[in-house]
Amino acid sequence: MSSWLFCLSLLSRRTFTGNIRFLIMCYDIKTKVEAALKRARHYGNQEAVQMLIEQFRPFLEEELFHVSGFQHPKLLIYTSENYKLPVVASWGLIPYWVKNEQQQLDIWNKTINARGESIFEKPSFRTSAKSKRCLVYIDGFFEHHHFAGKTYPFYIQRVDGEPIVLGGLWDEWTNKDTGEVVNSFTIVTTKANNLMQKIHNNPKLKEARMPLILSEEDADRWLNESADVAKKIIVPAPEGLLKAHTVRRLRGKNAVGNSPEAVEEFIYPELKFSA
């Protein structure tokens, strides 16, 4: 597999370790260039793939194993405007109607994820839900499990090792102060399947959630079909698609940070958990 490509040069290299008041779902993810370019390869556009590899070559040399949505990294996403080739976008959706940088900062951390059941009604998401849906290819994501008053991080990936295709929304915002045009996106979430219900058991939440994971067929439909079709696609991932294992601490003073250890299995003897 190729070296990691998760972000561009503006991404902060520090793992988020501050106290967060809520963790809805899928704030920490892992990806690589092969995952991001899989769709381009699927359509057989080898010339374009090679062009992208050359364009991002400086970032292939640094491996990135763990990054938080609160860092607002720049990722590659696929949109309906050019569904064969990815574009760069910041994680955390900035609606086109945001007036200034202060409003952008106020909304940014609130739009890392979008609850699938309400994206067609919420002001921050409804325009994008109707006409600006996107795909994000990742290797896996992290979620925390609560047990005996403590939290334990899990790394979730596909059983077959293939990239996970996430359904998202994107938008284009123009900073009126600088003239800069910013592409940004959010990851859509849905109700958890059985595996994720067991892992994502935060007692402060009303229900367990998981990112919207799409099959290749549904990925095309998510991009190109009507809102009515998109609504029917927002369902939990099928059972048996994913596997999970515990990993070392991702937050706090003992966090492993951006290292291979972030995704390696780590056993907590005191934890009682059965998938």
PDB file of C-alpha atoms in Angstrom:
ATOM      1  CA  MET A   1       0.000   0.000   0.000  1.00  0.00           C
ATOM      2  CA  SER A   2       1.170   3.545  -0.654  1.00  0.00           C
ATOM      3  CA  SER A   3       2.330   6.063   1.899  1.00  0.00           C
ATOM      4  CA  TRP A   4      -0.274   8.076   3.750  1.00  0.00           C
ATOM      5  CA  LEU A   5      -1.967  11.105   2.229  1.00  0.00           C
ATOM      6  CA  PHE A   6      -4.445  12.627   4.618  1.00  0.00           C
ATOM      7  CA  CYS A   7      -3.987  16.344   4.343  1.00  0.00           C
ATOM      8  CA  LEU A   8      -2.166  19.199   2.720  1.00  0.00           C
ATOM      9  CA  SER A   9       0.398  21.555   4.179  1.00  0.00           C
ATOM     10  CA  LEU A  10      -2.063  23.663   6.192  1.00  0.00           C
ATOM     11  CA  LEU A  11      -3.031  20.775   8.474  1.00  0.00           C
ATOM     12  CA  SER A  12      -1.863  21.125  12.057  1.00  0.00           C
ATOM     13  CA  ARG A  13       0.370  18.159  12.879  1.00  0.00           C
ATOM     14  CA  ARG A  14      -0.736  17.994  16.499  1.00  0.00           C
ATOM     15  CA  THR A  15      -3.279  15.401  17.582  1.00  0.00           C
ATOM     16  CA  PHE A  16      -6.271  17.007  19.297  1.00  0.00           C
ATOM     17  CA  THR A  17      -5.917  16.334  23.011  1.00  0.00           C
ATOM     18  CA  GLY A  18      -8.020  19.069  24.589  1.00  0.00           C
ATOM     19  CA  ASN A  19     -11.173  18.498  26.565  1.00  0.00           C
ATOM     20  CA  ILE A  20     -14.211  18.242  24.313  1.00  0.00           C
ATOM     21  CA  ARG A  21     -17.697  18.584  25.638  1.00  0.00           C
ATOM     22  CA  PHE A  22     -19.231  16.202  23.143  1.00  0.00           C
ATOM     23  CA  LEU A  23     -18.174  13.547  20.673  1.00  0.00           C
ATOM     24  CA  ILE A  24     -20.948  12.753  18.235  1.00  0.00           C
ATOM     25  CA  MET A  25     -19.212  10.443  15.789  1.00  0.00           C
ATOM     26  CA  CYS A  26     -16.288  10.031  13.497  1.00  0.00           C
ATOM     27  CA  TYR A  27     -14.167  12.998  14.571  1.00  0.00           C
ATOM     28  CA  ASP A  28     -10.973  10.956  14.246  1.00  0.00           C
ATOM     29  CA  ILE A  29     -10.210   9.212  10.966  1.00  0.00           C
ATOM     30  CA  LYS A  30      -7.334   7.683   9.035  1.00  0.00           C
ATOM     31  CA  THR A  31      -6.810   7.546   5.295  1.00  0.00           C
ATOM     32  CA  LYS A  32      -4.190   7.165   2.584  1.00  0.00           C
ATOM     33  CA  VAL A  33      -3.647   8.156  -1.028  1.00  0.00           C
ATOM     34  CA  GLU A  34      -4.759   4.784  -2.391  1.00  0.00           C
ATOM     35  CA  ALA A  35      -8.103   5.212  -0.638  1.00  0.00           C
ATOM     36  CA  ALA A  36      -8.538   8.769  -1.860  1.00  0.00           C
ATOM     37  CA  LEU A  37      -7.652   7.859  -5.450  1.00  0.00           C
ATOM     38  CA  LYS A  38      -9.556   4.576  -5.616  1.00  0.00           C
ATOM     39  CA  ARG A  39     -12.504   6.186  -7.357  1.00  0.00           C
ATOM     40  CA  ALA A  40     -10.276   7.774  -9.996  1.00  0.00           C
ATOM     41  CA  ARG A  41      -8.678   4.387 -10.641  1.00  0.00           C
ATOM     42  CA  HIS A  42     -12.127   2.803 -10.820  1.00  0.00           C
ATOM     43  CA  TYR A  43     -12.969   4.986 -13.805  1.00  0.00           C
ATOM     44  CA  GLY A  44      -9.721   4.087 -15.537  1.00  0.00           C
ATOM     45  CA  ASN A  45      -8.366   7.628 -15.780  1.00  0.00           C
ATOM     46  CA  GLN A  46      -4.723   6.628 -15.241  1.00  0.00           C
ATOM     47  CA  GLU A  47      -3.325   9.846 -16.671  1.00  0.00           C
ATOM     48  CA  ALA A  48      -5.308  11.894 -14.186  1.00  0.00           C
ATOM     49  CA  VAL A  49      -4.332   9.560 -11.330  1.00  0.00           C
ATOM     50  CA  GLN A  50      -0.650   9.944 -12.144  1.00  0.00           C
ATOM     51  CA  MET A  51      -1.068  13.712 -12.334  1.00  0.00           C
ATOM     52  CA  LEU A  52      -2.627  13.754  -8.866  1.00  0.00           C
ATOM     53  CA  ILE A  53       0.093  11.517  -7.437  1.00  0.00           C
ATOM     54  CA  GLU A  54       2.743  13.881  -8.765  1.00  0.00           C
ATOM     55  CA  GLN A  55       0.837  16.888  -7.437  1.00  0.00           C
ATOM     56  CA  PHE A  56       0.669  15.449  -3.932  1.00  0.00           C
ATOM     57  CA  ARG A  57       4.071  13.733  -3.939  1.00  0.00           C
ATOM     58  CA  PRO A  58       5.524  16.022  -1.203  1.00  0.00           C
ATOM     59  CA  PHE A  59       2.851  14.763   1.190  1.00  0.00           C
ATOM     60  CA  LEU A  60       3.385  11.068   0.445  1.00  0.00           C
ATOM     61  CA  GLU A  61       6.626  11.085   2.402  1.00  0.00           C
ATOM     62  CA  GLU A  62       5.005  11.827   5.765  1.00  0.00           C
ATOM     63  CA  GLU A  63       2.782   9.179   7.288  1.00  0.00           C
ATOM     64  CA  LEU A  64      -0.341  10.327   9.120  1.00  0.00           C
ATOM     65  CA  PHE A  65      -2.136   7.750  11.217  1.00  0.00           C
ATOM     66  CA  HIS A  66      -4.531   9.795  13.353  1.00  0.00           C
ATOM     67  CA  VAL A  67      -6.107  13.194  12.883  1.00  0.00           C
ATOM     68  CA  SER A  68      -9.087  14.941  14.446  1.00  0.00           C
ATOM     69  CA  GLY A  69     -11.885  16.803  12.724  1.00  0.00           C
ATOM     70  CA  PHE A  70     -11.322  19.658  15.179  1.00  0.00           C
ATOM     71  CA  GLN A  71      -8.057  20.338  13.344  1.00  0.00           C
ATOM     72  CA  HIS A  72     -10.119  21.003  10.189  1.00  0.00           C
ATOM     73  CA  PRO A  73      -7.660  19.159   7.947  1.00  0.00           C
ATOM     74  CA  LYS A  74      -7.731  19.448   4.182  1.00  0.00           C
ATOM     75  CA  LEU A  75      -8.812  16.177   2.551  1.00  0.00           C
ATOM     76  CA  LEU A  76      -9.654  14.898  -0.894  1.00  0.00           C
ATOM     77  CA  ILE A  77     -13.372  14.575  -1.625  1.00  0.00           C
ATOM     78  CA  TYR A  78     -15.367  13.590  -4.690  1.00  0.00           C
ATOM     79  CA  THR A  79     -18.307  15.715  -5.817  1.00  0.00           C
ATOM     80  CA  SER A  80     -20.943  15.424  -8.528  1.00  0.00           C
ATOM     81  CA  GLU A  81     -19.266  18.274 -10.388  1.00  0.00           C
ATOM     82  CA  ASN A  82     -16.341  15.979 -11.213  1.00  0.00           C
ATOM     83  CA  TYR A  83     -17.117  12.542  -9.856  1.00  0.00           C
ATOM     84  CA  LYS A  84     -13.987  10.912 -11.327  1.00  0.00           C
ATOM     85  CA  LEU A  85     -11.360  13.150  -9.721  1.00  0.00           C
ATOM     86  CA  PRO A  86     -11.042  14.460  -6.149  1.00  0.00           C
ATOM     87  CA  VAL A  87     -10.832  18.058  -5.011  1.00  0.00           C
ATOM     88  CA  VAL A  88      -9.324  19.515  -1.844  1.00  0.00           C
ATOM     89  CA  ALA A  89     -11.726  20.548   0.940  1.00  0.00           C
ATOM     90  CA  SER A  90     -11.495  21.420   4.643  1.00  0.00           C
ATOM     91  CA  TRP A  91     -13.277  19.214   7.178  1.00  0.00           C
ATOM     92  CA  GLY A  92     -16.055  21.248   8.801  1.00  0.00           C
ATOM     93  CA  LEU A  93     -18.712  22.608   6.465  1.00  0.00           C
ATOM     94  CA  ILE A  94     -18.851  26.377   5.889  1.00  0.00           C
ATOM     95  CA  PRO A  95     -22.219  27.212   4.286  1.00  0.00           C
ATOM     96  CA  TYR A  96     -22.095  29.609   1.354  1.00  0.00           C
ATOM     97  CA  TRP A  97     -24.191  32.160   3.282  1.00  0.00           C
ATOM     98  CA  VAL A  98     -21.652  32.672   6.085  1.00  0.00           C
ATOM     99  CA  LYS A  99     -20.947  36.414   6.180  1.00  0.00           C
ATOM    100  CA  ASN A 100     -17.454  36.730   7.656  1.00  0.00           C
ATOM    101  CA  GLU A 101     -14.548  34.962   9.331  1.00  0.00           C
ATOM    102  CA  GLN A 102     -16.012  35.326  12.810  1.00  0.00           C
ATOM    103  CA  GLN A 103     -19.218  33.564  11.759  1.00  0.00           C
ATOM    104  CA  GLN A 104     -17.122  30.927  10.029  1.00  0.00           C
ATOM    105  CA  LEU A 105     -15.191  30.212  13.230  1.00  0.00           C
ATOM    106  CA  ASP A 106     -18.414  30.131  15.239  1.00  0.00           C
ATOM    107  CA  ILE A 107     -19.953  27.461  13.004  1.00  0.00           C
ATOM    108  CA  TRP A 108     -16.905  25.382  12.026  1.00  0.00           C
ATOM    109  CA  ASN A 109     -16.733  22.980  14.988  1.00  0.00           C
ATOM    110  CA  LYS A 110     -20.501  22.460  14.843  1.00  0.00           C
ATOM    111  CA  THR A 111     -20.497  21.156  11.261  1.00  0.00           C
ATOM    112  CA  ILE A 112     -17.874  18.419  11.384  1.00  0.00           C
ATOM    113  CA  ASN A 113     -20.725  15.913  11.250  1.00  0.00           C
ATOM    114  CA  ALA A 114     -24.292  16.185   9.992  1.00  0.00           C
ATOM    115  CA  ARG A 115     -27.159  14.107  11.344  1.00  0.00           C
ATOM    116  CA  GLY A 116     -28.575  12.348   8.292  1.00  0.00           C
ATOM    117  CA  GLU A 117     -32.187  12.441   9.442  1.00  0.00           C
ATOM    118  CA  SER A 118     -32.254  16.252   9.491  1.00  0.00           C
ATOM    119  CA  ILE A 119     -29.834  17.405   6.769  1.00  0.00           C
ATOM    120  CA  PHE A 120     -32.665  18.378   4.417  1.00  0.00           C
ATOM    121  CA  GLU A 121     -34.152  20.728   7.024  1.00  0.00           C
ATOM    122  CA  LYS A 122     -31.208  22.212   8.941  1.00  0.00           C
ATOM    123  CA  PRO A 123     -30.140  25.649   7.569  1.00  0.00           C
ATOM    124  CA  SER A 124     -26.445  24.725   7.676  1.00  0.00           C
ATOM    125  CA  PHE A 125     -26.934  21.616   5.548  1.00  0.00           C
ATOM    126  CA  ARG A 126     -30.151  21.703   3.527  1.00  0.00           C
ATOM    127  CA  THR A 127     -28.798  23.402   0.398  1.00  0.00           C
ATOM    128  CA  SER A 128     -25.820  21.041   0.238  1.00  0.00           C
ATOM    129  CA  ALA A 129     -28.032  18.034   0.988  1.00  0.00           C
ATOM    130  CA  LYS A 130     -30.107  18.809  -2.086  1.00  0.00           C
ATOM    131  CA  SER A 131     -27.357  19.558  -4.593  1.00  0.00           C
ATOM    132  CA  LYS A 132     -23.844  19.303  -3.114  1.00  0.00           C
ATOM    133  CA  ARG A 133     -23.305  15.805  -1.776  1.00  0.00           C
ATOM    134  CA  CYS A 134     -19.812  14.308  -1.730  1.00  0.00           C
ATOM    135  CA  LEU A 135     -17.777  11.172  -0.993  1.00  0.00           C
ATOM    136  CA  VAL A 136     -14.847  10.786   1.381  1.00  0.00           C
ATOM    137  CA  TYR A 137     -12.635   7.691   1.082  1.00  0.00           C
ATOM    138  CA  ILE A 138     -10.907   6.622   4.316  1.00  0.00           C
ATOM    139  CA  ASP A 139      -9.124   3.563   5.700  1.00  0.00           C
ATOM    140  CA  GLY A 140     -10.881   3.639   9.045  1.00  0.00           C
ATOM    141  CA  PHE A 141     -12.133   5.742  11.930  1.00  0.00           C
ATOM    142  CA  PHE A 142     -11.912   5.879  15.703  1.00  0.00           C
ATOM    143  CA  GLU A 143     -14.651   5.837  18.314  1.00  0.00           C
ATOM    144  CA  HIS A 144     -14.624   5.740  22.106  1.00  0.00           C
ATOM    145  CA  HIS A 145     -16.380   3.107  24.220  1.00  0.00           C
ATOM    146  CA  HIS A 146     -17.521   3.779  27.793  1.00  0.00           C
ATOM    147  CA  PHE A 147     -16.889   1.141  30.458  1.00  0.00           C
ATOM    148  CA  ALA A 148     -16.762   1.426  34.253  1.00  0.00           C
ATOM    149  CA  GLY A 149     -16.410   5.192  34.178  1.00  0.00           C
ATOM    150  CA  LYS A 150     -13.585   5.250  31.633  1.00  0.00           C
ATOM    151  CA  THR A 151     -13.380   5.528  27.852  1.00  0.00           C
ATOM    152  CA  TYR A 152     -11.548   3.125  25.553  1.00  0.00           C
ATOM    153  CA  PRO A 153     -10.699   3.989  21.942  1.00  0.00           C
ATOM    154  CA  PHE A 154     -11.569   1.583  19.140  1.00  0.00           C
ATOM    155  CA  TYR A 155     -10.323   1.594  15.570  1.00  0.00           C
ATOM    156  CA  ILE A 156     -12.974   0.522  13.038  1.00  0.00           C
ATOM    157  CA  GLN A 157     -12.260  -0.656   9.498  1.00  0.00           C
ATOM    158  CA  ARG A 158     -13.729  -2.866   6.804  1.00  0.00           C
ATOM    159  CA  VAL A 159     -13.365  -6.624   7.292  1.00  0.00           C
ATOM    160  CA  ASP A 160     -11.880  -6.983   3.801  1.00  0.00           C
ATOM    161  CA  GLY A 161      -9.390  -4.147   4.294  1.00  0.00           C
ATOM    162  CA  GLU A 162     -10.859  -2.066   1.460  1.00  0.00           C
ATOM    163  CA  PRO A 163     -11.312   1.713   1.860  1.00  0.00           C
ATOM    164  CA  ILE A 164     -14.503   2.920   3.511  1.00  0.00           C
ATOM    165  CA  VAL A 165     -16.647   5.260   1.402  1.00  0.00           C
ATOM    166  CA  LEU A 166     -18.336   7.910   3.537  1.00  0.00           C
ATOM    167  CA  GLY A 167     -21.271  10.021   2.420  1.00  0.00           C
ATOM    168  CA  GLY A 168     -20.816  13.728   3.002  1.00  0.00           C
ATOM    169  CA  LEU A 169     -21.992  17.215   2.074  1.00  0.00           C
ATOM    170  CA  TRP A 170     -19.847  20.034   0.758  1.00  0.00           C
ATOM    171  CA  ASP A 171     -20.115  23.717  -0.056  1.00  0.00           C
ATOM    172  CA  GLU A 172     -18.094  26.567  -1.509  1.00  0.00           C
ATOM    173  CA  TRP A 173     -17.634  29.694   0.588  1.00  0.00           C
ATOM    174  CA  THR A 174     -16.015  32.986  -0.441  1.00  0.00           C
ATOM    175  CA  ASN A 175     -14.195  34.932   2.236  1.00  0.00           C
ATOM    176  CA  LYS A 176     -15.301  38.485   1.474  1.00  0.00           C
ATOM    177  CA  ASP A 177     -12.347  39.941   3.391  1.00  0.00           C
ATOM    178  CA  THR A 178      -9.661  38.122   1.414  1.00  0.00           C
ATOM    179  CA  GLY A 179     -11.442  36.883  -1.703  1.00  0.00           C
ATOM    180  CA  GLU A 180     -10.315  33.340  -0.960  1.00  0.00           C
ATOM    181  CA  VAL A 181     -12.678  30.568  -2.113  1.00  0.00           C
ATOM    182  CA  VAL A 182     -12.848  27.707   0.396  1.00  0.00           C
ATOM    183  CA  ASN A 183     -14.238  24.241  -0.279  1.00  0.00           C
ATOM    184  CA  SER A 184     -15.415  22.483   2.878  1.00  0.00           C
ATOM    185  CA  PHE A 185     -17.349  19.353   3.824  1.00  0.00           C
ATOM    186  CA  THR A 186     -19.120  17.483   6.589  1.00  0.00           C
ATOM    187  CA  ILE A 187     -19.550  13.748   7.166  1.00  0.00           C
ATOM    188  CA  VAL A 188     -23.144  12.524   7.363  1.00  0.00           C
ATOM    189  CA  THR A 189     -24.068  10.199  10.230  1.00  0.00           C
ATOM    190  CA  THR A 190     -26.856   7.695  10.691  1.00  0.00           C
ATOM    191  CA  LYS A 191     -28.122   5.329  13.380  1.00  0.00           C
ATOM    192  CA  ALA A 192     -25.549   2.754  14.452  1.00  0.00           C
ATOM    193  CA  ASN A 193     -25.592  -0.871  13.385  1.00  0.00           C
ATOM    194  CA  ASN A 194     -25.203  -3.594  16.026  1.00  0.00           C
ATOM    195  CA  LEU A 195     -21.414  -3.376  16.201  1.00  0.00           C
ATOM    196  CA  MET A 196     -21.360   0.392  16.534  1.00  0.00           C
ATOM    197  CA  GLN A 197     -24.178   0.332  19.104  1.00  0.00           C
ATOM    198  CA  LYS A 198     -21.903  -1.725  21.332  1.00  0.00           C
ATOM    199  CA  ILE A 199     -18.912   0.564  20.796  1.00  0.00           C
ATOM    200  CA  HIS A 200     -20.573   3.989  20.689  1.00  0.00           C
ATOM    201  CA  ASN A 201     -22.340   3.749  24.046  1.00  0.00           C
ATOM    202  CA  ASN A 202     -21.826   7.271  25.402  1.00  0.00           C
ATOM    203  CA  PRO A 203     -24.406   7.557  28.202  1.00  0.00           C
ATOM    204  CA  LYS A 204     -24.871  11.272  27.466  1.00  0.00           C
ATOM    205  CA  LEU A 205     -26.236  10.565  23.991  1.00  0.00           C
ATOM    206  CA  LYS A 206     -29.796   9.515  23.219  1.00  0.00           C
ATOM    207  CA  GLU A 207     -28.698   6.952  20.645  1.00  0.00           C
ATOM    208  CA  ALA A 208     -25.578   5.437  19.138  1.00  0.00           C
ATOM    209  CA  ARG A 209     -24.437   6.843  15.794  1.00  0.00           C
ATOM    210  CA  MET A 210     -22.084   5.917  12.995  1.00  0.00           C
ATOM    211  CA  PRO A 211     -20.852   7.562   9.784  1.00  0.00           C
ATOM    212  CA  LEU A 212     -22.858   6.968   6.624  1.00  0.00           C
ATOM    213  CA  ILE A 213     -20.958   4.172   4.856  1.00  0.00           C
ATOM    214  CA  LEU A 214     -21.815   3.608   1.197  1.00  0.00           C
ATOM    215  CA  SER A 215     -21.405   0.734  -1.225  1.00  0.00           C
ATOM    216  CA  GLU A 216     -19.868   1.610  -4.608  1.00  0.00           C
ATOM    217  CA  GLU A 217     -23.352   1.520  -6.162  1.00  0.00           C
ATOM    218  CA  ASP A 218     -24.835   3.755  -3.474  1.00  0.00           C
ATOM    219  CA  ALA A 219     -21.835   6.078  -3.739  1.00  0.00           C
ATOM    220  CA  ASP A 220     -22.785   6.875  -7.336  1.00  0.00           C
ATOM    221  CA  ARG A 221     -26.421   7.313  -6.350  1.00  0.00           C
ATOM    222  CA  TRP A 222     -25.453   9.559  -3.424  1.00  0.00           C
ATOM    223  CA  LEU A 223     -23.655  11.888  -5.809  1.00  0.00           C
ATOM    224  CA  ASN A 224     -25.991  11.902  -8.757  1.00  0.00           C
ATOM    225  CA  GLU A 225     -29.541  10.998  -7.771  1.00  0.00           C
ATOM    226  CA  SER A 226     -32.360  13.142  -6.363  1.00  0.00           C
ATOM    227  CA  ALA A 227     -32.838  14.110  -2.743  1.00  0.00           C
ATOM    228  CA  ASP A 228     -35.598  11.493  -2.422  1.00  0.00           C
ATOM    229  CA  VAL A 229     -33.175   8.772  -3.471  1.00  0.00           C
ATOM    230  CA  ALA A 230     -30.457  10.118  -1.171  1.00  0.00           C
ATOM    231  CA  LYS A 231     -32.806   9.973   1.815  1.00  0.00           C
ATOM    232  CA  LYS A 232     -33.318   6.238   1.287  1.00  0.00           C
ATOM    233  CA  ILE A 233     -29.567   5.638   1.293  1.00  0.00           C
ATOM    234  CA  ILE A 234     -29.088   7.089   4.801  1.00  0.00           C
ATOM    235  CA  VAL A 235     -29.141   3.779   6.695  1.00  0.00           C
ATOM    236  CA  PRO A 236     -26.722   1.928   9.010  1.00  0.00           C
ATOM    237  CA  ALA A 237     -23.928  -0.101   7.441  1.00  0.00           C
ATOM    238  CA  PRO A 238     -24.799  -3.784   6.915  1.00  0.00           C
ATOM    239  CA  GLU A 239     -23.780  -6.216   9.620  1.00  0.00           C
ATOM    240  CA  GLY A 240     -20.512  -8.000   8.953  1.00  0.00           C
ATOM    241  CA  LEU A 241     -19.000  -5.169   6.906  1.00  0.00           C
ATOM    242  CA  LEU A 242     -16.849  -3.774   9.731  1.00  0.00           C
ATOM    243  CA  LYS A 243     -14.472  -5.031  12.372  1.00  0.00           C
ATOM    244  CA  ALA A 244     -12.998  -3.213  15.356  1.00  0.00           C
ATOM    245  CA  HIS A 245     -10.205  -3.455  17.897  1.00  0.00           C
ATOM    246  CA  THR A 246      -9.063  -1.366  20.844  1.00  0.00           C
ATOM    247  CA  VAL A 247      -6.062   0.938  20.433  1.00  0.00           C
ATOM    248  CA  ARG A 248      -3.853   3.029  22.707  1.00  0.00           C
ATOM    249  CA  ARG A 249      -5.086   6.306  24.160  1.00  0.00           C
ATOM    250  CA  LEU A 250      -5.796   8.956  21.526  1.00  0.00           C
ATOM    251  CA  ARG A 251      -6.443  11.830  23.935  1.00  0.00           C
ATOM    252  CA  GLY A 252      -4.925  13.096  27.148  1.00  0.00           C
ATOM    253  CA  LYS A 253      -1.357  13.107  28.484  1.00  0.00           C
ATOM    254  CA  ASN A 254      -0.709   9.508  27.396  1.00  0.00           C
ATOM    255  CA  ALA A 255      -1.981   9.967  23.830  1.00  0.00           C
ATOM    256  CA  VAL A 256       0.153   8.204  21.223  1.00  0.00           C
ATOM    257  CA  GLY A 257      -0.284  11.063  18.748  1.00  0.00           C
ATOM    258  CA  ASN A 258       0.502  10.625  15.071  1.00  0.00           C
ATOM    259  CA  SER A 259       2.319   7.301  15.117  1.00  0.00           C
ATOM    260  CA  PRO A 260       1.775   3.739  13.854  1.00  0.00           C
ATOM    261  CA  GLU A 261       0.726   2.818  17.394  1.00  0.00           C
ATOM    262  CA  ALA A 262      -2.477   4.810  16.876  1.00  0.00           C
ATOM    263  CA  VAL A 263      -3.997   2.004  14.808  1.00  0.00           C
ATOM    264  CA  GLU A 264      -2.287  -1.043  16.306  1.00  0.00           C
ATOM    265  CA  GLU A 265      -4.364  -3.309  18.522  1.00  0.00           C
ATOM    266  CA  PHE A 266      -3.871  -2.727  22.233  1.00  0.00           C
ATOM    267  CA  ILE A 267      -5.529  -4.885  24.875  1.00  0.00           C
ATOM    268  CA  TYR A 268      -6.964  -3.415  28.078  1.00  0.00           C
ATOM    269  CA  PRO A 269      -7.189  -6.337  30.552  1.00  0.00           C
ATOM    270  CA  GLU A 270      -9.892  -4.651  32.613  1.00  0.00           C
ATOM    271  CA  LEU A 271     -12.205  -4.015  29.643  1.00  0.00           C
ATOM    272  CA  LYS A 272     -15.053  -6.445  29.147  1.00  0.00           C
ATOM    273  CA  PHE A 273     -16.294  -6.147  25.560  1.00  0.00           C
ATOM    274  CA  SER A 274     -17.684  -8.616  23.061  1.00  0.00           C
ATOM    275  CA  ALA A 275     -18.332  -7.718  19.423  1.00  0.00           C
TER     276      ALA A 275
END
